[in-house]
CSV table of C-alpha atoms in Angstrom, one decimal:
chain,number,residue,atom,x,y,z
G,1,UNK,CA,46.7,55.2,26.2
G,2,UNK,CA,46.4,53.3,22.8
G,3,UNK,CA,42.6,53.1,21.0
G,4,UNK,CA,42.0,49.6,21.7
G,5,UNK,CA,41.9,50.7,26.0
G,6,UNK,CA,39.7,53.5,24.2
G,7,UNK,CA,37.6,51.5,22.2
G,8,UNK,CA,37.4,48.4,25.2
G,9,UNK,CA,36.2,51.3,27.2
G,10,UNK,CA,33.6,52.4,25.5
G,11,UNK,CA,32.0,49.1,24.9
G,12,UNK,CA,32.7,48.7,28.7
G,13,UNK,CA,30.7,51.6,29.3
G,14,UNK,CA,27.5,51.4,26.8
G,15,UNK,CA,26.4,47.8,28.4
G,16,UNK,CA,26.6,49.2,31.7
G,17,UNK,CA,24.3,51.7,31.3
G,18,UNK,CA,21.2,52.3,29.8
G,19,UNK,CA,21.0,55.6,27.9
G,20,UNK,CA,20.5,58.4,27.5
G,21,UNK,CA,22.8,58.7,30.5
G,22,UNK,CA,23.7,62.2,31.2
G,23,UNK,CA,25.9,62.2,34.5
G,24,UNK,CA,27.7,59.1,33.2
G,25,UNK,CA,28.6,61.5,29.5
G,26,UNK,CA,29.9,64.4,32.0
G,27,UNK,CA,32.0,62.1,34.3
G,28,UNK,CA,34.0,60.5,31.0
G,29,UNK,CA,34.2,63.9,29.5
G,30,UNK,CA,35.8,65.2,32.3
G,31,UNK,CA,38.6,62.1,33.3
G,32,UNK,CA,38.2,60.2,29.8
G,33,UNK,CA,37.0,57.4,28.9
G,34,UNK,CA,39.3,54.8,30.4
G,35,UNK,CA,39.7,56.3,33.8
G,36,UNK,CA,35.7,56.7,33.9
G,37,UNK,CA,35.4,52.8,33.5
G,38,UNK,CA,37.9,51.5,35.7
G,39,UNK,CA,35.9,54.0,38.5
G,40,UNK,CA,32.8,52.3,37.5
G,41,UNK,CA,34.0,48.6,37.6
G,42,UNK,CA,35.0,50.3,41.0
G,43,UNK,CA,32.1,52.0,42.2
G,44,UNK,CA,34.2,54.5,42.9
G,45,UNK,CA,32.2,57.5,41.8
G,46,UNK,CA,29.4,60.5,42.0
G,47,UNK,CA,25.9,59.4,43.0
G,48,UNK,CA,24.4,60.7,40.1
G,49,UNK,CA,27.5,58.1,38.3
G,50,UNK,CA,26.7,55.4,40.3
G,51,UNK,CA,22.9,55.3,40.1
G,52,UNK,CA,23.4,55.3,36.9
G,53,UNK,CA,25.7,52.4,36.1
G,54,UNK,CA,25.4,50.3,39.9
G,55,UNK,CA,23.3,47.7,38.3
G,56,UNK,CA,25.3,46.5,35.5
G,57,UNK,CA,28.9,47.7,36.7
G,58,UNK,CA,29.5,43.9,37.0
G,59,UNK,CA,29.0,43.0,33.4
G,60,UNK,CA,31.9,43.1,32.0
G,61,UNK,CA,31.9,41.3,28.7
G,62,UNK,CA,34.0,44.2,26.1
G,63,UNK,CA,35.5,42.2,24.6
G,64,UNK,CA,32.7,39.5,24.2
G,65,UNK,CA,30.8,42.6,23.2
G,66,UNK,CA,32.9,44.0,20.5
G,67,UNK,CA,33.5,39.8,19.1
G,68,UNK,CA,29.3,39.8,18.7
G,69,UNK,CA,29.5,42.9,16.5
G,70,UNK,CA,32.5,41.7,14.0
G,71,UNK,CA,30.9,38.5,13.9
G,72,UNK,CA,27.9,40.2,11.7
G,73,UNK,CA,30.6,43.1,10.3
G,74,UNK,CA,30.0,45.7,12.7
G,75,UNK,CA,32.4,47.3,14.6
G,76,UNK,CA,32.2,50.7,18.2
G,77,UNK,CA,32.5,54.0,16.6
G,78,UNK,CA,34.2,56.9,18.9
G,79,UNK,CA,34.1,60.2,19.4
G,80,UNK,CA,37.9,59.3,19.3
G,81,UNK,CA,37.2,58.3,15.3
G,82,UNK,CA,36.7,60.1,12.1
G,83,UNK,CA,33.9,58.4,11.2
G,84,UNK,CA,31.9,60.0,14.3
G,85,UNK,CA,29.4,62.2,13.6
G,86,UNK,CA,30.5,65.1,14.9
G,87,UNK,CA,28.3,68.4,13.2
G,88,UNK,CA,25.4,66.4,13.3
G,89,UNK,CA,25.8,65.2,17.2
G,90,UNK,CA,26.9,68.9,17.9
G,91,UNK,CA,23.4,70.1,18.2
G,92,UNK,CA,23.0,67.2,20.6
G,93,UNK,CA,25.5,68.7,23.1
G,94,UNK,CA,23.7,72.2,22.1
G,95,UNK,CA,20.5,71.0,22.6
G,96,UNK,CA,22.4,68.8,26.6
G,97,UNK,CA,23.3,71.7,27.6
G,98,UNK,CA,20.2,74.0,27.2
G,99,UNK,CA,19.1,71.4,29.4
G,100,UNK,CA,16.4,69.5,26.6
G,101,UNK,CA,15.2,66.4,27.3
G,102,UNK,CA,16.7,65.2,23.9
G,103,UNK,CA,20.3,65.9,24.5
G,104,UNK,CA,23.0,64.0,24.8
G,105,UNK,CA,25.5,62.9,22.3
G,106,UNK,CA,26.2,59.1,22.6
G,107,UNK,CA,28.7,57.4,24.3
G,108,UNK,CA,29.7,55.7,21.0
G,109,UNK,CA,27.3,54.1,18.7
G,110,UNK,CA,27.6,50.2,17.0
G,111,UNK,CA,27.8,50.0,13.2
G,112,UNK,CA,27.0,48.0,10.6
G,113,UNK,CA,28.2,48.1,7.4
G,114,UNK,CA,31.2,49.1,5.5
G,115,UNK,CA,30.3,53.1,4.6
G,116,UNK,CA,31.9,55.1,6.7
G,117,UNK,CA,29.4,57.1,8.9
G,118,UNK,CA,30.1,60.9,9.0
G,119,UNK,CA,30.4,60.8,5.9
G,120,UNK,CA,27.4,59.5,4.4
G,121,UNK,CA,25.2,61.8,6.9
G,122,UNK,CA,26.7,64.8,5.0
G,123,UNK,CA,23.4,65.6,2.9
G,124,UNK,CA,20.7,63.6,4.8
G,125,UNK,CA,17.3,63.2,5.8
G,126,UNK,CA,15.3,61.6,7.5
G,127,UNK,CA,12.0,59.9,6.4
G,128,UNK,CA,9.5,58.4,9.2
G,129,UNK,CA,6.2,57.9,10.4
G,130,UNK,CA,3.2,55.5,11.1
G,131,UNK,CA,3.7,51.6,11.6
G,132,UNK,CA,0.3,50.8,10.9
G,133,UNK,CA,0.5,52.8,7.4
G,134,UNK,CA,-2.0,52.7,4.9
G,135,UNK,CA,-1.1,52.7,1.4
G,136,UNK,CA,-1.2,56.0,0.5
G,137,UNK,CA,1.6,56.9,3.3
G,138,UNK,CA,3.8,53.3,2.3
G,139,UNK,CA,3.6,54.7,-1.2
G,140,UNK,CA,4.5,58.1,-0.7
G,141,UNK,CA,7.6,57.1,1.5
G,142,UNK,CA,9.6,54.4,-1.0
G,143,UNK,CA,8.7,57.3,-3.3
G,144,UNK,CA,10.3,59.7,-1.3
G,145,UNK,CA,13.2,57.5,-0.1
G,146,UNK,CA,14.1,56.7,-4.0
G,147,UNK,CA,14.0,60.2,-4.8
G,148,UNK,CA,16.3,61.2,-2.3
G,149,UNK,CA,19.2,58.1,-2.8
G,150,UNK,CA,18.7,59.3,-6.2
G,151,UNK,CA,19.7,62.1,-5.9
G,152,UNK,CA,22.4,61.4,-3.4
G,153,UNK,CA,20.9,62.0,-0.2
G,154,UNK,CA,21.3,59.7,2.6
G,155,UNK,CA,17.3,58.1,4.0
G,156,UNK,CA,17.3,57.9,7.3
G,157,UNK,CA,14.8,56.1,9.6
G,158,UNK,CA,13.6,53.7,11.7
G,159,UNK,CA,13.6,50.4,10.8
G,160,UNK,CA,10.3,49.6,11.7
G,161,UNK,CA,7.1,48.6,10.1
G,162,UNK,CA,5.0,51.1,7.5
G,163,UNK,CA,6.5,53.8,6.5
G,164,UNK,CA,10.4,53.1,7.8
G,165,UNK,CA,10.5,50.1,6.5
G,166,UNK,CA,9.1,51.8,2.2
G,167,UNK,CA,11.4,54.4,2.9
G,168,UNK,CA,14.8,51.6,3.2
G,169,UNK,CA,13.0,50.2,0.3
G,170,UNK,CA,13.0,53.0,-2.2
G,171,UNK,CA,16.6,54.3,-0.9
G,172,UNK,CA,18.2,50.2,-2.1
G,173,UNK,CA,15.8,49.9,-4.8
G,174,UNK,CA,17.5,52.9,-6.4
G,175,UNK,CA,20.8,52.0,-5.6
G,176,UNK,CA,22.0,54.7,-3.1
G,177,UNK,CA,22.3,55.0,1.0
G,178,UNK,CA,20.1,54.1,3.8
G,179,UNK,CA,20.9,54.1,8.1
G,180,UNK,CA,18.6,52.3,9.9
G,181,UNK,CA,19.1,53.6,13.5
G,182,UNK,CA,17.7,50.7,16.0
G,183,UNK,CA,16.3,50.3,19.3
G,184,UNK,CA,17.7,47.0,19.8
G,185,UNK,CA,21.7,45.6,18.6
G,186,UNK,CA,22.8,45.2,15.4
G,187,UNK,CA,22.3,41.9,15.4
G,188,UNK,CA,19.4,41.3,16.5
G,189,UNK,CA,16.7,41.2,13.5
G,190,UNK,CA,13.1,43.4,15.0
G,191,UNK,CA,11.3,43.0,13.6
G,192,UNK,CA,11.6,39.5,12.5
G,193,UNK,CA,9.1,40.5,9.8
G,194,UNK,CA,12.4,42.8,8.5
G,195,UNK,CA,15.2,40.9,8.9
G,196,UNK,CA,16.0,39.7,4.9
G,197,UNK,CA,16.2,44.3,5.0
G,198,UNK,CA,17.9,44.5,7.9
G,199,UNK,CA,20.6,41.8,6.1
G,200,UNK,CA,20.4,44.6,3.5
G,201,UNK,CA,21.2,47.9,4.5
G,202,UNK,CA,24.6,46.8,6.0
G,203,UNK,CA,25.4,47.0,2.2
G,204,UNK,CA,23.8,50.0,0.8
G,205,UNK,CA,23.9,51.7,4.2
G,206,UNK,CA,24.7,50.9,8.2
G,207,UNK,CA,23.0,49.8,11.2
G,208,UNK,CA,23.9,51.9,13.8
G,209,UNK,CA,22.0,51.6,17.4
G,210,UNK,CA,23.4,53.1,21.5
G,211,UNK,CA,22.5,49.7,22.5
G,212,UNK,CA,25.4,46.8,22.4
G,213,UNK,CA,25.1,43.6,21.3
G,214,UNK,CA,21.9,40.7,21.5
G,215,UNK,CA,20.2,43.9,23.6
G,216,UNK,CA,16.8,43.5,22.9
G,217,UNK,CA,13.9,46.6,22.5
G,218,UNK,CA,11.7,48.0,24.8
G,219,UNK,CA,9.3,50.9,24.3
G,220,UNK,CA,11.9,53.4,26.0
G,221,UNK,CA,14.4,52.2,23.9
G,222,UNK,CA,12.5,53.3,20.6
G,223,UNK,CA,12.3,56.6,22.5
G,224,UNK,CA,15.7,56.8,23.1
G,225,UNK,CA,17.3,56.4,19.6
G,226,UNK,CA,14.6,59.1,18.3
G,227,UNK,CA,16.8,61.9,19.0
G,228,UNK,CA,19.2,60.0,16.9
G,229,UNK,CA,17.1,59.7,14.0
G,230,UNK,CA,16.5,63.7,14.0
G,231,UNK,CA,20.1,64.0,15.0
G,232,UNK,CA,21.9,62.1,12.0
G,233,UNK,CA,19.4,63.8,9.4
G,234,UNK,CA,20.0,67.6,8.2
G,235,UNK,CA,16.3,67.6,8.2
G,236,UNK,CA,12.9,65.0,9.0
G,237,UNK,CA,9.9,64.1,6.7
G,238,UNK,CA,6.8,62.7,8.9
G,239,UNK,CA,5.1,61.1,6.3
G,240,UNK,CA,1.5,59.3,8.1
G,241,UNK,CA,1.6,59.8,12.5
G,242,UNK,CA,-1.4,59.7,14.3
G,243,UNK,CA,-1.9,61.9,17.0
G,244,UNK,CA,0.4,59.9,19.6
G,245,UNK,CA,3.1,57.9,18.1
G,246,UNK,CA,6.8,57.3,18.1
G,247,UNK,CA,6.7,59.5,14.4
G,248,UNK,CA,5.7,62.5,16.5
G,249,UNK,CA,8.1,62.4,19.4
G,250,UNK,CA,10.9,62.1,16.6
G,251,UNK,CA,9.2,64.7,15.1
G,252,UNK,CA,9.7,67.3,18.1
G,253,UNK,CA,13.4,65.5,18.4
G,254,UNK,CA,13.8,67.5,14.9
G,255,UNK,CA,12.3,70.9,16.1
G,256,UNK,CA,14.3,70.8,19.7
G,257,UNK,CA,17.3,70.2,17.0
G,258,UNK,CA,17.0,73.3,15.1
G,259,UNK,CA,16.5,70.8,11.8
G,260,UNK,CA,14.3,71.6,9.0
G,261,UNK,CA,11.1,69.4,10.2
G,262,UNK,CA,8.5,68.6,6.8
G,263,UNK,CA,5.0,66.8,7.2
G,264,UNK,CA,2.6,65.2,4.3
G,265,UNK,CA,-0.7,66.2,3.8
G,266,UNK,CA,-3.2,63.0,3.8
G,267,UNK,CA,-6.8,63.0,3.6
G,268,UNK,CA,-8.7,65.1,6.4
G,269,UNK,CA,-10.5,61.4,7.2
G,270,UNK,CA,-7.3,59.7,8.1
G,271,UNK,CA,-6.7,59.7,11.4
G,272,UNK,CA,-3.4,57.7,9.8
G,273,UNK,CA,-2.1,61.7,9.0
G,274,UNK,CA,-3.8,63.6,11.3
G,275,UNK,CA,-0.7,63.7,13.6
G,276,UNK,CA,1.1,65.6,10.4
G,277,UNK,CA,-2.4,68.0,10.0
G,278,UNK,CA,-2.1,69.0,13.2
G,279,UNK,CA,2.3,69.8,12.9
G,280,UNK,CA,0.8,71.7,9.8
G,281,UNK,CA,-1.7,73.9,11.5
G,282,UNK,CA,0.9,74.4,14.2
G,283,UNK,CA,2.8,75.9,11.9
G,284,UNK,CA,5.7,73.7,13.4
G,285,UNK,CA,6.0,71.6,9.8
G,286,UNK,CA,6.9,72.4,6.7
G,287,UNK,CA,4.8,70.9,4.0
G,288,UNK,CA,6.7,68.9,1.6
G,289,UNK,CA,4.4,67.0,-1.1
G,290,UNK,CA,7.9,66.0,-3.8
G,291,UNK,CA,11.6,65.2,-3.5
G,292,UNK,CA,12.3,68.4,-4.6
G,293,UNK,CA,10.8,70.5,-2.2
G,294,UNK,CA,11.9,69.0,0.7
G,295,UNK,CA,15.6,69.0,-0.7
G,296,UNK,CA,15.0,73.0,-0.9
G,297,UNK,CA,13.8,72.7,2.0
G,298,UNK,CA,16.5,70.8,4.0
G,299,UNK,CA,19.8,73.4,4.1
G,300,UNK,CA,22.6,73.5,1.8
G,301,UNK,CA,20.8,71.2,-0.9
G,302,UNK,CA,17.8,73.8,-0.8
G,303,UNK,CA,20.1,77.3,-1.1
G,304,UNK,CA,22.1,75.0,-4.2
G,305,UNK,CA,18.3,74.7,-5.7
G,306,UNK,CA,17.7,77.4,-5.2
G,307,UNK,CA,21.1,78.7,-6.7
G,308,UNK,CA,20.2,76.1,-9.3
G,309,UNK,CA,17.4,77.6,-10.6
G,310,UNK,CA,17.7,81.2,-10.1
G,311,UNK,CA,20.9,81.3,-12.6
G,312,UNK,CA,19.1,79.6,-16.1
G,313,UNK,CA,17.6,82.9,-16.4
G,314,UNK,CA,21.1,84.8,-16.6
G,315,UNK,CA,23.0,82.1,-17.7
G,316,UNK,CA,24.5,78.7,-17.3
G,317,UNK,CA,24.8,76.3,-15.3
G,318,UNK,CA,28.3,76.6,-12.9
G,319,UNK,CA,30.5,73.9,-12.0
G,320,UNK,CA,29.8,70.5,-11.2
G,321,UNK,CA,26.2,71.6,-12.7
G,322,UNK,CA,27.8,72.6,-16.1
G,323,UNK,CA,30.4,69.3,-16.0
G,324,UNK,CA,26.9,67.1,-16.1
G,325,UNK,CA,25.0,69.6,-17.9
G,326,UNK,CA,27.9,69.5,-20.6
G,327,UNK,CA,27.5,65.2,-20.8
G,328,UNK,CA,23.6,65.0,-21.1
G,329,UNK,CA,22.9,63.6,-24.5
G,330,UNK,CA,21.1,65.8,-26.9
G,331,UNK,CA,18.7,63.0,-28.5
G,332,UNK,CA,19.5,59.8,-26.3
G,333,UNK,CA,19.0,59.2,-23.1
G,334,UNK,CA,21.8,58.3,-20.2
G,335,UNK,CA,22.4,56.7,-17.1
G,336,UNK,CA,23.6,58.7,-13.9
G,337,UNK,CA,27.0,56.2,-14.1
G,338,UNK,CA,27.2,57.1,-17.8
G,339,UNK,CA,26.8,60.5,-17.5
G,340,UNK,CA,29.9,60.6,-13.9
G,341,UNK,CA,32.1,59.0,-16.7
G,342,UNK,CA,31.9,61.5,-18.9
G,343,UNK,CA,31.3,64.2,-16.6
G,344,UNK,CA,34.6,63.2,-14.4
G,345,UNK,CA,31.8,64.5,-11.7
G,346,UNK,CA,31.5,61.6,-9.0
G,347,UNK,CA,28.4,59.8,-8.9
G,348,UNK,CA,26.9,60.8,-6.2
G,349,UNK,CA,27.6,64.4,-7.2
G,350,UNK,CA,25.4,63.4,-10.2
G,351,UNK,CA,23.0,61.8,-8.4
G,352,UNK,CA,22.3,65.1,-6.7
G,353,UNK,CA,22.6,68.0,-9.8
G,354,UNK,CA,20.4,65.6,-11.9
G,355,UNK,CA,17.2,66.6,-10.4
G,356,UNK,CA,18.3,70.5,-9.6
G,357,UNK,CA,19.1,70.6,-13.1
G,358,UNK,CA,16.0,68.8,-14.4
G,359,UNK,CA,13.9,71.3,-12.0
G,360,UNK,CA,15.8,74.6,-14.0
G,361,UNK,CA,13.7,73.1,-17.6
G,362,UNK,CA,18.0,72.1,-18.4
G,363,UNK,CA,17.4,68.5,-18.2
G,364,UNK,CA,14.3,65.6,-18.0
G,365,UNK,CA,14.6,62.1,-17.6
G,366,UNK,CA,13.6,59.5,-20.5
G,367,UNK,CA,13.1,55.9,-20.5
G,368,UNK,CA,17.0,55.1,-21.8
G,369,UNK,CA,18.4,57.6,-19.0
G,370,UNK,CA,19.1,61.1,-18.7
G,371,UNK,CA,18.9,64.1,-21.7
G,372,UNK,CA,18.9,68.3,-21.9
G,373,UNK,CA,15.8,69.1,-21.7
G,374,UNK,CA,14.2,70.9,-25.2
G,375,UNK,CA,12.5,73.6,-22.8
G,376,UNK,CA,15.4,74.7,-21.4
G,377,UNK,CA,16.1,78.8,-21.1
G,378,UNK,CA,19.4,78.3,-21.9
G,379,UNK,CA,21.2,76.7,-25.1
G,380,UNK,CA,24.8,77.5,-25.0
G,381,UNK,CA,27.4,76.8,-28.0
G,382,UNK,CA,25.4,73.8,-29.0
């Protein structure tokens, strides 16, 4: 069975059933995508699968969808591909097995951009919030997007107006990576006011969707895609959210999937922050007020940060951190790119380590770049 056959089958199935389609997903897992597609076309499937596919099973335009995706620089990624985010989606599989509504791994993903989906989700944080964001919320989201990207963390969001757009722009401005998870086809500019942003993201990240090309957004599709935002990130930061909002839906999925949920406190008089305050008061979310706190709270990055801070009291930084530290100038600052060349440490890793060295009082930012801190507790032989 060729990879082309599998891809065509998954492309067909992604259009024929509205996700999440649990019965179809179980059927594909049982018989394989190619046989499942053949049986769906013929209508020779169990009743549960038939109810999810009968309305669209005649819509066999897999080849056209693949061509439409390729025309905008997109592709179809499935579980058979190396770039499938297996570890992030493991949480969806477990949630589905436990009967949680936010569970179920997608049958396939339509992806636009050159980045490898698996690689850029190894270190990722979602930043979400209200479409009707305040100036405060947009400022915080932009700063978080910029700081996380500068630290080598991929910023995941939904490309909506308000908080989402600010987070994406912050990451792009920092020269980092960002992922926009859409509730429509990767060739559809929605919202229309973000057309330029959606065209920019594939050059610094990815557009990702469960929905095939030309699919238009709908309310239920936004709620469905929110589980993917939560799953693709190590944690989710809710910057602003009303009592009832899509951001709170993403927050619920984040908590159900066992991911770290964080919320930003806002003015107590702000309706836009009322949802965040509810998450904090209930104890579901951790309060965060800086990029450093987000990084400390999200899995492996948090462990690295604590170790780097702790070790400065007893000795020098270790491994890559030592190489980056030694590449820092004593008087003049250098760019992360120059530090990467001098240390031989890859640029993404340098960007992740510099804020950690800063928190450990070993490095500081200046107008010309990064240099050693004058307040550091370890000086070494220099």
